[in-house]
Rosetta silent file (secondary structure, phi, psi, omega in degrees, C-alpha in Angstrom):
SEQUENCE: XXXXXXXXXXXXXXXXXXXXXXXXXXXXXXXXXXXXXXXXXXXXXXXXXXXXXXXXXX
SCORE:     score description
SCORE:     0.000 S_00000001
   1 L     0.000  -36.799  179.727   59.998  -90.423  -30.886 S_00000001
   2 L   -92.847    3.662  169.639   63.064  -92.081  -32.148 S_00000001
   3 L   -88.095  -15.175  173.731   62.895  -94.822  -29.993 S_00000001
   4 L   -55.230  -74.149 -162.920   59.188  -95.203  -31.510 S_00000001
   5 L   -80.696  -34.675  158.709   59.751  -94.611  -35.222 S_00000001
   6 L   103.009   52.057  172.715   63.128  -96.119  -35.184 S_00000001
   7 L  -129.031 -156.678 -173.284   65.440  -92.986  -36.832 S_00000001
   8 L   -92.776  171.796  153.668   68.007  -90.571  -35.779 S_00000001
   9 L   -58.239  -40.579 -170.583   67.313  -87.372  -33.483 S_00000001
  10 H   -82.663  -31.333  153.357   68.402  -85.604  -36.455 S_00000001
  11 H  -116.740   37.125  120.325   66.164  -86.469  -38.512 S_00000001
  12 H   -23.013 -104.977  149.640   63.316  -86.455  -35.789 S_00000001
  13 H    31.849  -66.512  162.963   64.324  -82.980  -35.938 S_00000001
  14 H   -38.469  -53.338  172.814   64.179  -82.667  -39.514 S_00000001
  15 H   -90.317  -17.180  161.312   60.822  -83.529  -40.238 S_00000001
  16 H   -51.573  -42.099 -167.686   59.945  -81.740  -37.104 S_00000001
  17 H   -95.826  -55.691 -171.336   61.067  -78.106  -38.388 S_00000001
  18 H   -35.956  -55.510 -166.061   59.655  -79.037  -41.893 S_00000001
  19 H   -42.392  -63.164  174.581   56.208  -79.541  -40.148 S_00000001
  20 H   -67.648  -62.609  170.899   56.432  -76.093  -38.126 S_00000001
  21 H   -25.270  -62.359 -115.246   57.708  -74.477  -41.486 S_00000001
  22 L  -127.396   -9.832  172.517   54.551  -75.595  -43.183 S_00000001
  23 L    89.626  -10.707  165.717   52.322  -74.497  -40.327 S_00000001
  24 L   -57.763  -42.891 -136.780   51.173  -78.135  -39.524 S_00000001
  25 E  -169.291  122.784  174.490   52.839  -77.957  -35.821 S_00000001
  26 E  -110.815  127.572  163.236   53.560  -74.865  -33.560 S_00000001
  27 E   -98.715  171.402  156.689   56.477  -74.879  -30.630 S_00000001
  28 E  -147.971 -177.719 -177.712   57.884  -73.273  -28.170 S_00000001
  29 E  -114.232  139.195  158.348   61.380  -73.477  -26.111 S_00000001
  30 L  -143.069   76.764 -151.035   61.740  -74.225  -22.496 S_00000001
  31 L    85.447 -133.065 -170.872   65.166  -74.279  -21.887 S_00000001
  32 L   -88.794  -11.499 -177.072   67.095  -76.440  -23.749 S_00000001
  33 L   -78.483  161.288  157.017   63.320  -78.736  -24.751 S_00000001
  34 E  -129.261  111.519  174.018   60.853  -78.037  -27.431 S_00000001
  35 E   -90.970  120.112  156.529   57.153  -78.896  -26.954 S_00000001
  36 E  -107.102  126.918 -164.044   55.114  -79.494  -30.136 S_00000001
  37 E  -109.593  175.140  134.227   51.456  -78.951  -30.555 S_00000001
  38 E   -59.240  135.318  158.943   49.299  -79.548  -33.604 S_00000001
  39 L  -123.125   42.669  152.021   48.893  -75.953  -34.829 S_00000001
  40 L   -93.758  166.516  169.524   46.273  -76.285  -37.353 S_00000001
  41 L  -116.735   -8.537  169.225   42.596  -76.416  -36.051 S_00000001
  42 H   -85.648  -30.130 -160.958   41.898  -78.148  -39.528 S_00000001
  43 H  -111.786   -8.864  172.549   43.999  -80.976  -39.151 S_00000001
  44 H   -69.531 -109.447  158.064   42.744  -81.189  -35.675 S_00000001
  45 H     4.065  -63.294  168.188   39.365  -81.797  -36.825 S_00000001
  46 H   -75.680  -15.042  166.698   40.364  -84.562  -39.510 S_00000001
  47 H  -115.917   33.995  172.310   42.054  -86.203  -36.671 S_00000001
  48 H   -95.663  -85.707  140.823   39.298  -86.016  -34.698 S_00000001
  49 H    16.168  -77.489 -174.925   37.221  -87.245  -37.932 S_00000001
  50 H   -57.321  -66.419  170.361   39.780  -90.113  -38.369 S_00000001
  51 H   -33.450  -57.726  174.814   39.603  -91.346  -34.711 S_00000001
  52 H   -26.822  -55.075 -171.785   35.634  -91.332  -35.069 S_00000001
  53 H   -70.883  -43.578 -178.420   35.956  -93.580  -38.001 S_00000001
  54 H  -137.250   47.936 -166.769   38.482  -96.025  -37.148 S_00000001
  55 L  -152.946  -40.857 -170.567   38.870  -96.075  -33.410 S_00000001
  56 L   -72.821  171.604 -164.645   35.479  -96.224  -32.231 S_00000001
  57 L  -101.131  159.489 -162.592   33.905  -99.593  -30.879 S_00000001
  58 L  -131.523    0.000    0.000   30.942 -100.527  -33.728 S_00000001
């Protein structure tokens, strides 16, 4: 991700925890890593929604 978006780790990180805070994103630990899921099933859905809309071939 930060070679993507073009930040720091730390605030990767930042906005990462906010995210989970807010219920938006669930984790877990595996060792020293963290794996992030979507953890809404509503925001799932709208990006489902979103793809449909502006992804598909017309």
């Amino acid at each position: 991700l930060v070679d993507l978006v073009g930040t720091s780790q730390s605030n990767i990180s930042q906005h990462l925890s906010i995210l989970r805070d807010k219920g938006i994103l669930a984790s877990r630990k595996d060792a020293n890593k963290v794996y992030y899921r979507i953890g809404d099933d509503k925001i799932l859905a709208l990006m489902e929604t979103m793809r449909e809309a502006f992804c598909s071939a017309h």
